[in-house]
Short mmCIF file of C-alpha atoms in Angstrom, two decimals:
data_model
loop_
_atom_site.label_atom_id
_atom_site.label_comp_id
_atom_site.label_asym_id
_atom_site.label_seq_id
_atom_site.Cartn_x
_atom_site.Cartn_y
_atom_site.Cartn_z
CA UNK N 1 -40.45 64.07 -1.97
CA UNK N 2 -39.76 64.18 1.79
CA UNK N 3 -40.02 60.47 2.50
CA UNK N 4 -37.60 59.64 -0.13
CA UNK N 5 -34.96 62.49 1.01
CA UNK N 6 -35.43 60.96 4.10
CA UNK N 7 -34.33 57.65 3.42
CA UNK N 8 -31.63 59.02 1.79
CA UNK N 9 -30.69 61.42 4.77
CA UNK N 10 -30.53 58.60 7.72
CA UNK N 11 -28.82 56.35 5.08
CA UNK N 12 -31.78 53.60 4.93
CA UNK N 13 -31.30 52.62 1.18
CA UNK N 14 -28.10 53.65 -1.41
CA UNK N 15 -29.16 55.18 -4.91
CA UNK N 16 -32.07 54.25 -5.78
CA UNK N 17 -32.59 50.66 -4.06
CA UNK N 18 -35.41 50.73 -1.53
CA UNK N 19 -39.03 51.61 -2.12
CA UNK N 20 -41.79 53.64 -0.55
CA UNK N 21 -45.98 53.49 -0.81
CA UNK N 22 -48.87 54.91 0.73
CA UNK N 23 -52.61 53.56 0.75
CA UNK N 24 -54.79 55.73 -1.13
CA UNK N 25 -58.31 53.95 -0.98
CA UNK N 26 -59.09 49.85 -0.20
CA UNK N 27 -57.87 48.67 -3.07
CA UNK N 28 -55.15 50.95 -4.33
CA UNK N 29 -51.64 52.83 -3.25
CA UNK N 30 -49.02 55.09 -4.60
CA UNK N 31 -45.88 54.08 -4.94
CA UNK N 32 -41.97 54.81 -5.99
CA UNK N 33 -41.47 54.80 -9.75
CA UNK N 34 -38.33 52.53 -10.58
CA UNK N 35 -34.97 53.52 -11.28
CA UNK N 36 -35.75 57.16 -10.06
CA UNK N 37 -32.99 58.97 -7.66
CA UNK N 38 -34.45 60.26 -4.42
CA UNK N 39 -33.28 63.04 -3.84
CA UNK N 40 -35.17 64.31 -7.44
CA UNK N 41 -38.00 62.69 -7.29
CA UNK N 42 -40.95 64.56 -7.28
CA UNK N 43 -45.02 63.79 -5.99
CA UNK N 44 -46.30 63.74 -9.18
CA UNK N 45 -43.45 60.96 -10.64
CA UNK N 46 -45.09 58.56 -7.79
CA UNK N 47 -47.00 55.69 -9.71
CA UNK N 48 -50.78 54.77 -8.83
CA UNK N 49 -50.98 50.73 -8.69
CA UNK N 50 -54.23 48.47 -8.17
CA UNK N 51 -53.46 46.35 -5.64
CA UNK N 52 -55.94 43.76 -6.89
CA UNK N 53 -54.03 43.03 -9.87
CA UNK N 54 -50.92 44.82 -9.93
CA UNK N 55 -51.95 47.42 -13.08
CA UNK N 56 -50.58 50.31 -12.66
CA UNK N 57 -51.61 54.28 -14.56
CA UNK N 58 -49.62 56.63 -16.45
CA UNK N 59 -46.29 56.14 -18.38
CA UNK N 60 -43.79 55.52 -15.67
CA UNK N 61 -43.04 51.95 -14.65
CA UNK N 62 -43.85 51.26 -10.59
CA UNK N 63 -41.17 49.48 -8.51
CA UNK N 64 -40.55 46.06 -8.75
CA UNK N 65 -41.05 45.40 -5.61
CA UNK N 66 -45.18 46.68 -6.19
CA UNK N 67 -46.48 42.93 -4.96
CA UNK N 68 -44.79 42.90 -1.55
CA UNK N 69 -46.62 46.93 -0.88
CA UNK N 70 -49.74 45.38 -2.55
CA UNK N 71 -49.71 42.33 -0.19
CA UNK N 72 -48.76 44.40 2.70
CA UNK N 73 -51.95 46.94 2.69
CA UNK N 74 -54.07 43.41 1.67
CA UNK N 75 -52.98 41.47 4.53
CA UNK N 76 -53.02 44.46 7.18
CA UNK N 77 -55.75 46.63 6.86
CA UNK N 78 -54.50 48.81 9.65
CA UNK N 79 -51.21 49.45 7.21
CA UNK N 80 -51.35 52.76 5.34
CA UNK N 81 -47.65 53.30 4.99
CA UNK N 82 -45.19 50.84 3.63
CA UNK N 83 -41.49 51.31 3.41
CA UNK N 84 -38.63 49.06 2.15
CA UNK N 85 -35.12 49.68 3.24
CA UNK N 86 -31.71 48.43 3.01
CA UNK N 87 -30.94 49.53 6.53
CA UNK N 88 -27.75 48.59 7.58
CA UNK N 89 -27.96 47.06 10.97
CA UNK N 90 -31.41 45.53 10.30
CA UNK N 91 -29.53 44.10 6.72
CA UNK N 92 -26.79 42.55 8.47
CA UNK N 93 -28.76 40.84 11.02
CA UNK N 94 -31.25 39.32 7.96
CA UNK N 95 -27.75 37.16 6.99
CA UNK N 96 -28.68 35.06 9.97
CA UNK N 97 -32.30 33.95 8.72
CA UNK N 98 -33.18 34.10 12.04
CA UNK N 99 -36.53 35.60 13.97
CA UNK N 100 -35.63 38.71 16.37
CA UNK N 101 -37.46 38.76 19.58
CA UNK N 102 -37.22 41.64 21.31
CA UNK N 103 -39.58 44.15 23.60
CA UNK N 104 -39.35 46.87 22.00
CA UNK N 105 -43.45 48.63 21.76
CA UNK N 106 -43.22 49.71 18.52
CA UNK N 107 -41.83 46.36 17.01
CA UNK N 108 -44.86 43.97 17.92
CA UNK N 109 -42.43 41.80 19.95
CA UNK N 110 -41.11 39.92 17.27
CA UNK N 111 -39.33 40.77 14.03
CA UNK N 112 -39.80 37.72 11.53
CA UNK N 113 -37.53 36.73 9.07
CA UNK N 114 -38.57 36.46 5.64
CA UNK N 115 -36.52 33.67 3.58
CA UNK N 116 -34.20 34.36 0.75
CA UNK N 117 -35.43 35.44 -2.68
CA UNK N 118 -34.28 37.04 -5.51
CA UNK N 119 -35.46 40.65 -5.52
CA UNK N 120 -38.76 41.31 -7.70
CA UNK N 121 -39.74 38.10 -7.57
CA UNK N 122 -42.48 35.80 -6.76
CA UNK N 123 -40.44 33.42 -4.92
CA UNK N 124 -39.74 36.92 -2.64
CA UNK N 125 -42.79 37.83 -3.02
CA UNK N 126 -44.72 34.85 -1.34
CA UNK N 127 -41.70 34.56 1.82
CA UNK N 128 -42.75 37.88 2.42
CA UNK N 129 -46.38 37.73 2.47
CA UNK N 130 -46.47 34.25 4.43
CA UNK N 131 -44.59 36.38 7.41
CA UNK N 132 -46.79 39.32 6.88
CA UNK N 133 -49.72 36.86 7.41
CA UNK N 134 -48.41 34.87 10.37
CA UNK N 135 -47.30 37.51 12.45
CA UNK N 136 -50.40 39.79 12.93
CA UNK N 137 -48.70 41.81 15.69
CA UNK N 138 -45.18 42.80 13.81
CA UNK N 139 -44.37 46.17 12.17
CA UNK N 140 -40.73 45.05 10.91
CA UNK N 141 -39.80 42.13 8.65
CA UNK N 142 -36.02 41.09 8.18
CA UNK N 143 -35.63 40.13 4.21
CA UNK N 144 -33.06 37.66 4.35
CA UNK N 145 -29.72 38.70 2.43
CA UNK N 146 -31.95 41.70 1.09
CA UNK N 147 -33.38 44.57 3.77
CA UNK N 148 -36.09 45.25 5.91
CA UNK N 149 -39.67 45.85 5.35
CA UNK N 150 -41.59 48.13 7.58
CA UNK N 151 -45.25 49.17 8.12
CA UNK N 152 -47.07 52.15 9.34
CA UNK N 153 -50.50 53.96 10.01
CA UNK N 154 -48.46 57.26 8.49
CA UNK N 155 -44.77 58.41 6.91
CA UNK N 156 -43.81 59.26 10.57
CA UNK N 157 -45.13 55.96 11.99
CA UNK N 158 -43.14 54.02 9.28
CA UNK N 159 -40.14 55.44 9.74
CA UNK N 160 -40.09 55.19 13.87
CA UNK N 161 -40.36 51.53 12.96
CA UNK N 162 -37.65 51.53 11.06
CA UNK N 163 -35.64 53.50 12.97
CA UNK N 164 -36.88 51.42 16.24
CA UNK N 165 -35.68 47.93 14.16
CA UNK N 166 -32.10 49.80 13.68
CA UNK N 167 -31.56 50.31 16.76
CA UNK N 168 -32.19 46.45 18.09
CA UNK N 169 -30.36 45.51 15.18
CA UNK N 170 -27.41 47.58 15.97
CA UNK N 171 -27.09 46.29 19.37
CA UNK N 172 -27.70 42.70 18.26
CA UNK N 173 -24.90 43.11 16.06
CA UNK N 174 -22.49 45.18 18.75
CA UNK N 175 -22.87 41.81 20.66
CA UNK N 176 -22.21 39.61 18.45
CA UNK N 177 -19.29 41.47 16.69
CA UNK N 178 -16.04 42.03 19.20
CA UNK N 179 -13.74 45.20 17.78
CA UNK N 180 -11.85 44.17 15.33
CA UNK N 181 -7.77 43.80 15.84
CA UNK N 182 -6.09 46.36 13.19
CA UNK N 183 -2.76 46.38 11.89
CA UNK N 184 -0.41 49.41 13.74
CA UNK N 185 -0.06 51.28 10.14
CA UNK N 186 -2.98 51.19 7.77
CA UNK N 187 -2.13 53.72 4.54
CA UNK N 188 -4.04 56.79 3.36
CA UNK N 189 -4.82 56.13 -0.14
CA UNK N 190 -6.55 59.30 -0.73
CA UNK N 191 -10.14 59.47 -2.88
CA UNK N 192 -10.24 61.22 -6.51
CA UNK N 193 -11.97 62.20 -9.39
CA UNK N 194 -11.15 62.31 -13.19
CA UNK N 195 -10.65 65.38 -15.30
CA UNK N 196 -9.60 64.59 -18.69
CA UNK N 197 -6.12 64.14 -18.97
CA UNK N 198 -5.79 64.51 -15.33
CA UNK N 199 -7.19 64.05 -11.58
CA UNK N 200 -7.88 65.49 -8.18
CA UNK N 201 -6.39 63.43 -5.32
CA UNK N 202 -7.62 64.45 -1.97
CA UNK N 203 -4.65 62.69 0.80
CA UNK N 204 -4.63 63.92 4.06
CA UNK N 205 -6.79 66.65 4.18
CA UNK N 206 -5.07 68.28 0.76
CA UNK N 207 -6.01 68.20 -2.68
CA UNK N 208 -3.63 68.51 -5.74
CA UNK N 209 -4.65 67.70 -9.40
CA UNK N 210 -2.39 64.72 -10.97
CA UNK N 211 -1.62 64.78 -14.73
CA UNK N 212 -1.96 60.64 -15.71
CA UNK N 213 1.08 60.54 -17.57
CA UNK N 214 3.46 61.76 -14.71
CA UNK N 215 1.57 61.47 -11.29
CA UNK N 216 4.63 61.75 -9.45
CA UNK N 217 6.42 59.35 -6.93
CA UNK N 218 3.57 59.35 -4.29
CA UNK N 219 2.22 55.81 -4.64
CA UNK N 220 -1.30 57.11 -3.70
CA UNK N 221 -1.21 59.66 -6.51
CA UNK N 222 0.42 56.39 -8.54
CA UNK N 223 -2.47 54.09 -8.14
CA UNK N 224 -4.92 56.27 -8.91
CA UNK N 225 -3.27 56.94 -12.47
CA UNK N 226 -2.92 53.32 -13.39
CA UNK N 227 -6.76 52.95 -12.80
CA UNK N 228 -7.61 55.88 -14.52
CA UNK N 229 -5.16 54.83 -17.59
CA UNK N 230 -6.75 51.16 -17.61
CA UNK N 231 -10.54 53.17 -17.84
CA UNK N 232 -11.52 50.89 -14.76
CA UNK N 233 -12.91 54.25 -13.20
CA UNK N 234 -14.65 57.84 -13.22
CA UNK N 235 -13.72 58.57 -9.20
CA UNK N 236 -11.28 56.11 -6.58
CA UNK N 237 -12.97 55.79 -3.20
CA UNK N 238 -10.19 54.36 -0.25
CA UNK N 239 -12.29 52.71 2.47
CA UNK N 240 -10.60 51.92 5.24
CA UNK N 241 -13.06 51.61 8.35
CA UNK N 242 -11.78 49.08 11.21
CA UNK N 243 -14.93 45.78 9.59
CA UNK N 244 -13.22 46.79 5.73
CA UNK N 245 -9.61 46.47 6.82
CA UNK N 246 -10.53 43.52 9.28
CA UNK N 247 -11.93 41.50 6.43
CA UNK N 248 -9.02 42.58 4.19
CA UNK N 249 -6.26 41.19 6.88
CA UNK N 250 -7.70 37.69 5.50
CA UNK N 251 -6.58 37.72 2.53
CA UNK N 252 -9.78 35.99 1.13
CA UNK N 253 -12.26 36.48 -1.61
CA UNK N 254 -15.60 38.34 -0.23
CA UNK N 255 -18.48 36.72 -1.04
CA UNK N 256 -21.35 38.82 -0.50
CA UNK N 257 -24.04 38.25 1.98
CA UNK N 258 -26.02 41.17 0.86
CA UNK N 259 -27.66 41.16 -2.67
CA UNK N 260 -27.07 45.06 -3.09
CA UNK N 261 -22.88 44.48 -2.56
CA UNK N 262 -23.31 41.88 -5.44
CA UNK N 263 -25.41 43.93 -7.67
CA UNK N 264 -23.20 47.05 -7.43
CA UNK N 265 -19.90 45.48 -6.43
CA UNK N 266 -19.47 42.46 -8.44
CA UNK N 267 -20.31 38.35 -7.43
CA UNK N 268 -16.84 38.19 -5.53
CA UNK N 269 -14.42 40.93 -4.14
CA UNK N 270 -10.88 39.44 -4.75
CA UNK N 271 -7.91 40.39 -2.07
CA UNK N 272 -5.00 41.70 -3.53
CA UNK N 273 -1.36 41.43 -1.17
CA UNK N 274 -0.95 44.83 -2.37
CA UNK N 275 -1.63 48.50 -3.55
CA UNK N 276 0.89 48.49 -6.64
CA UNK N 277 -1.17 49.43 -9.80
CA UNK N 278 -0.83 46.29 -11.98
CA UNK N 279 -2.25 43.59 -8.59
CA UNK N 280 -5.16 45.95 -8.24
CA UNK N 281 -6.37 46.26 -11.64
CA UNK N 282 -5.83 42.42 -12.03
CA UNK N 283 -7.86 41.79 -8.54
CA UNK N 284 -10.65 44.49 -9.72
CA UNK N 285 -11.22 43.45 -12.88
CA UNK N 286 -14.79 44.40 -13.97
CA UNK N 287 -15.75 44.41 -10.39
CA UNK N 288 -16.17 47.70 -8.92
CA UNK N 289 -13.89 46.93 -5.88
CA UNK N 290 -10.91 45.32 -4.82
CA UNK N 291 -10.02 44.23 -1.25
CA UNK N 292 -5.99 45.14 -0.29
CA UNK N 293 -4.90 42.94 2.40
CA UNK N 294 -4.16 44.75 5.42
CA UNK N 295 -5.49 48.26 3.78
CA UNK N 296 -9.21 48.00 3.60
CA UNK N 297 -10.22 48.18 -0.29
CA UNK N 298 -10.87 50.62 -3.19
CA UNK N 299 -13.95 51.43 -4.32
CA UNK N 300 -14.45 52.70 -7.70
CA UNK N 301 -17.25 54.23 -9.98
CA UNK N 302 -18.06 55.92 -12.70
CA UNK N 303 -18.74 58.83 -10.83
CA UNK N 304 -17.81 60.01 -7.38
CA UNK N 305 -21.68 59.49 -6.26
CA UNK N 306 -21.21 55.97 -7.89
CA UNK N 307 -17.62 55.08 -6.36
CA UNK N 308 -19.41 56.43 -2.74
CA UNK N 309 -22.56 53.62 -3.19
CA UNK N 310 -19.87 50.81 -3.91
CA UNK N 311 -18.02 52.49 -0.73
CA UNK N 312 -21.63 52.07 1.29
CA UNK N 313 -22.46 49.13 0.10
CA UNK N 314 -19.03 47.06 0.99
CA UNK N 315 -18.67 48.93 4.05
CA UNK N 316 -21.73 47.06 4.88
CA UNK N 317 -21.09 44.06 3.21
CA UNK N 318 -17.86 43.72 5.55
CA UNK N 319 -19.51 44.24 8.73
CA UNK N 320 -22.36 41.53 7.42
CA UNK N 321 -19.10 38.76 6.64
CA UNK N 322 -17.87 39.57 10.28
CA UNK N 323 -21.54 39.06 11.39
CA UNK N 324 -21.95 36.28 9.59
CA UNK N 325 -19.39 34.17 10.90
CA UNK N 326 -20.81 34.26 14.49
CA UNK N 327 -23.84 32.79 13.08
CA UNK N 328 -23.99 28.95 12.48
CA UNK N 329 -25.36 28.15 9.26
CA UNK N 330 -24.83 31.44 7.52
CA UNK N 331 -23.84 31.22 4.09
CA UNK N 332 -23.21 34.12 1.47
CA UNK N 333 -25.66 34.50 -1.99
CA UNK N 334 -25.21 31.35 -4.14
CA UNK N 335 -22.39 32.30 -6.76
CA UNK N 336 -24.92 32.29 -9.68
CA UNK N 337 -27.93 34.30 -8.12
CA UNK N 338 -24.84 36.91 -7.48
CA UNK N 339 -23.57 36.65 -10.87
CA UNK N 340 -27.48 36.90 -12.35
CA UNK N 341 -27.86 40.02 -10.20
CA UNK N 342 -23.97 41.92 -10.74
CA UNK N 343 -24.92 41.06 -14.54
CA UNK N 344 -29.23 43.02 -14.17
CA UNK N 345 -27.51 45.80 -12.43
CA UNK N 346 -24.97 46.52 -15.06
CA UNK N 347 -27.43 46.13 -17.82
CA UNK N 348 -30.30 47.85 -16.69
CA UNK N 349 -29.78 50.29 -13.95
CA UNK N 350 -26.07 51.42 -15.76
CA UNK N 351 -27.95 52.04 -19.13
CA UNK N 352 -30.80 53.68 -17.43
CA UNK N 353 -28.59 56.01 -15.91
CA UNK N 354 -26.51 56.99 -19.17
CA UNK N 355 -30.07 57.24 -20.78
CA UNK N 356 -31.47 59.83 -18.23
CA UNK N 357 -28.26 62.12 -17.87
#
């Protein structure tokens, strides 16, 4: 399906998060199934929901988010295309909870702010809708702590809002955010993947397959066996971009700002003071990352695709925490709505996952 590719291409949404419908008469729209990858998906997997009442036909389950696209083609009749993203830029400036005004054409002048909710809920739901309603002229909403929401006549009109929102957003944040100071050395940890009794380390631009009872001395190729030993990981993603090692240099706890860090990360990243084996499993824990102070973080998964979302997704999360902290009144997700969602993800999404493969 070419709008969900998409998405995936210009790195709008990770995995599956993020949602797409189109209107197909008054009163009814096609929409994303739930818990279906992207880049598989396929026309006839889309679900066909009544917008009246939310039913929904055939075997496949819609996405959760079906009220928000329901409300959407409801409250603007001139809306035929409907796309939710977890845009980056636009993400990161929804941890402010603050209105963007701005004169761009295709953004209606003003980008509202929708208030904090827990995704696929009511409480969501209704924030959503009242800004829909209010703001006649807007194309782009801001989800606070969530995404973006973004309407079209078409697919193509859609995403030149979106990409349009980006845009402001990224230069809303460029202000905001001053380049980060970085420490002289920063270390190459290297990436890998598992192979039975063994694993492929890829450091500095080579690649060499590990045995995990005798790595070797190289402390990357070290680390990498102690996680794999523990079973804390499938595939080890170092991130080390200049917002990840910033936040790292703290030495602090990450709280996320961003629901999709806690789902897929964990409620809290903990800093470790180092990259020895036994500090970084204790600091992971069940988590799926693990801040190093000074050295950015490791990501992990259960596959490399998985270990690369966590990567996204704190990459992201970082850059929100620096954003955030220019912003008076900005405040991360409350520990237990983090916790709730960390604990859905693993449940649901994780099982669905094993189930389909």
């Amino acid at each position: 399906m070419e709008a969900g590719r998409r998405l995936l291409e210009r790195g709008l949404v990770a995995r599956t998060w993020g949602n797409i419908s189109a209107r197909i008469s008054d009163t009814r729209f096609v929409i994303t199934p739930s818990g279906l990858g992207y880049d598989t998906m396929t026309p006839e997997q889309l679900v066909v929901v009544d917008g009246r009442d939310g039913s929904w036909e055939g075997a496949r389950k819609p996405s959760s988010e079906k009220g928000i696209h329901a409300d959407a083609y409801r409250l603007r009749p001139s809306a035929d295309f409907v796309i939710h993203t977890h845009q980056d830029m636009a993400t990161i400036c929804g941890v402010a909870g603050r209105d963007l005004v701005t004169g761009h054409a295709l953004l209606g002048g003003r980008v509202p702010c929708a208030a904090y909710g827990l995704p696929s809920t009511q409480e969501l739901r209704r924030a959503v809708a009242e800004q829909v309603a209010a703001n006649p002229h807007s194309s782009a909403f801001l989800l606070r702590n969530h995404g973006a929401l973004c309407l079209g006549t078409d697919m193509e009109g859609a995403f030149a809002v979106s990409e349009a929102l980006e845009e402001v957003c990224r230069e809303r944040v460029a202000r905001a955010v001053p380049p980060p100071e970085l420490p002289v050395y920063i270390p190459d940890l290297g990436e890998s993947r598992r192979q039975g009794d063994a694993f492929v380390l890829q450091l500095g631009g080579a690649e060499q397959v590990c045995s995990l009872s005798a790595p070797g001395r190289e402390p990357a190729a070290a680390l990498h066996a102690a996680l794999y030993r523990s079973g804390a990981a499938g595939a080890v993603i170092h991130l080390r971009d200049p917002d990840t090692v910033a936040v790292s240099m703290e030495g602090r706890t990450l709280r996320p700002l961003v629901d999709d860090l806690a789902q897929i990360a964990g409620a809290a990243v903990r800093c470790v003071s180092s990259y020895e084996g036994a500090e970084v499993l204790r600091g992971l824990g069940r988590r799926a990352a693990v801040l190093m102070q000074g050295a950015g973080a490791l990501c992990v998964g259960a596959d490399r695709e998985e270990a690369a979302a966590v990567a996204q997704l704190l990459k992201k999360g970082c850059l929100a925490r620096r954003f955030g902290e220019t912003m008076p009144g900005c405040r991360p997700l409350g520990r237990g709505d983090a916790a709730l969602q960390r604990l859905i993800y693993v449940t649901t999404y994780a099982r669905r996952k094993d189930a389909e493969e």
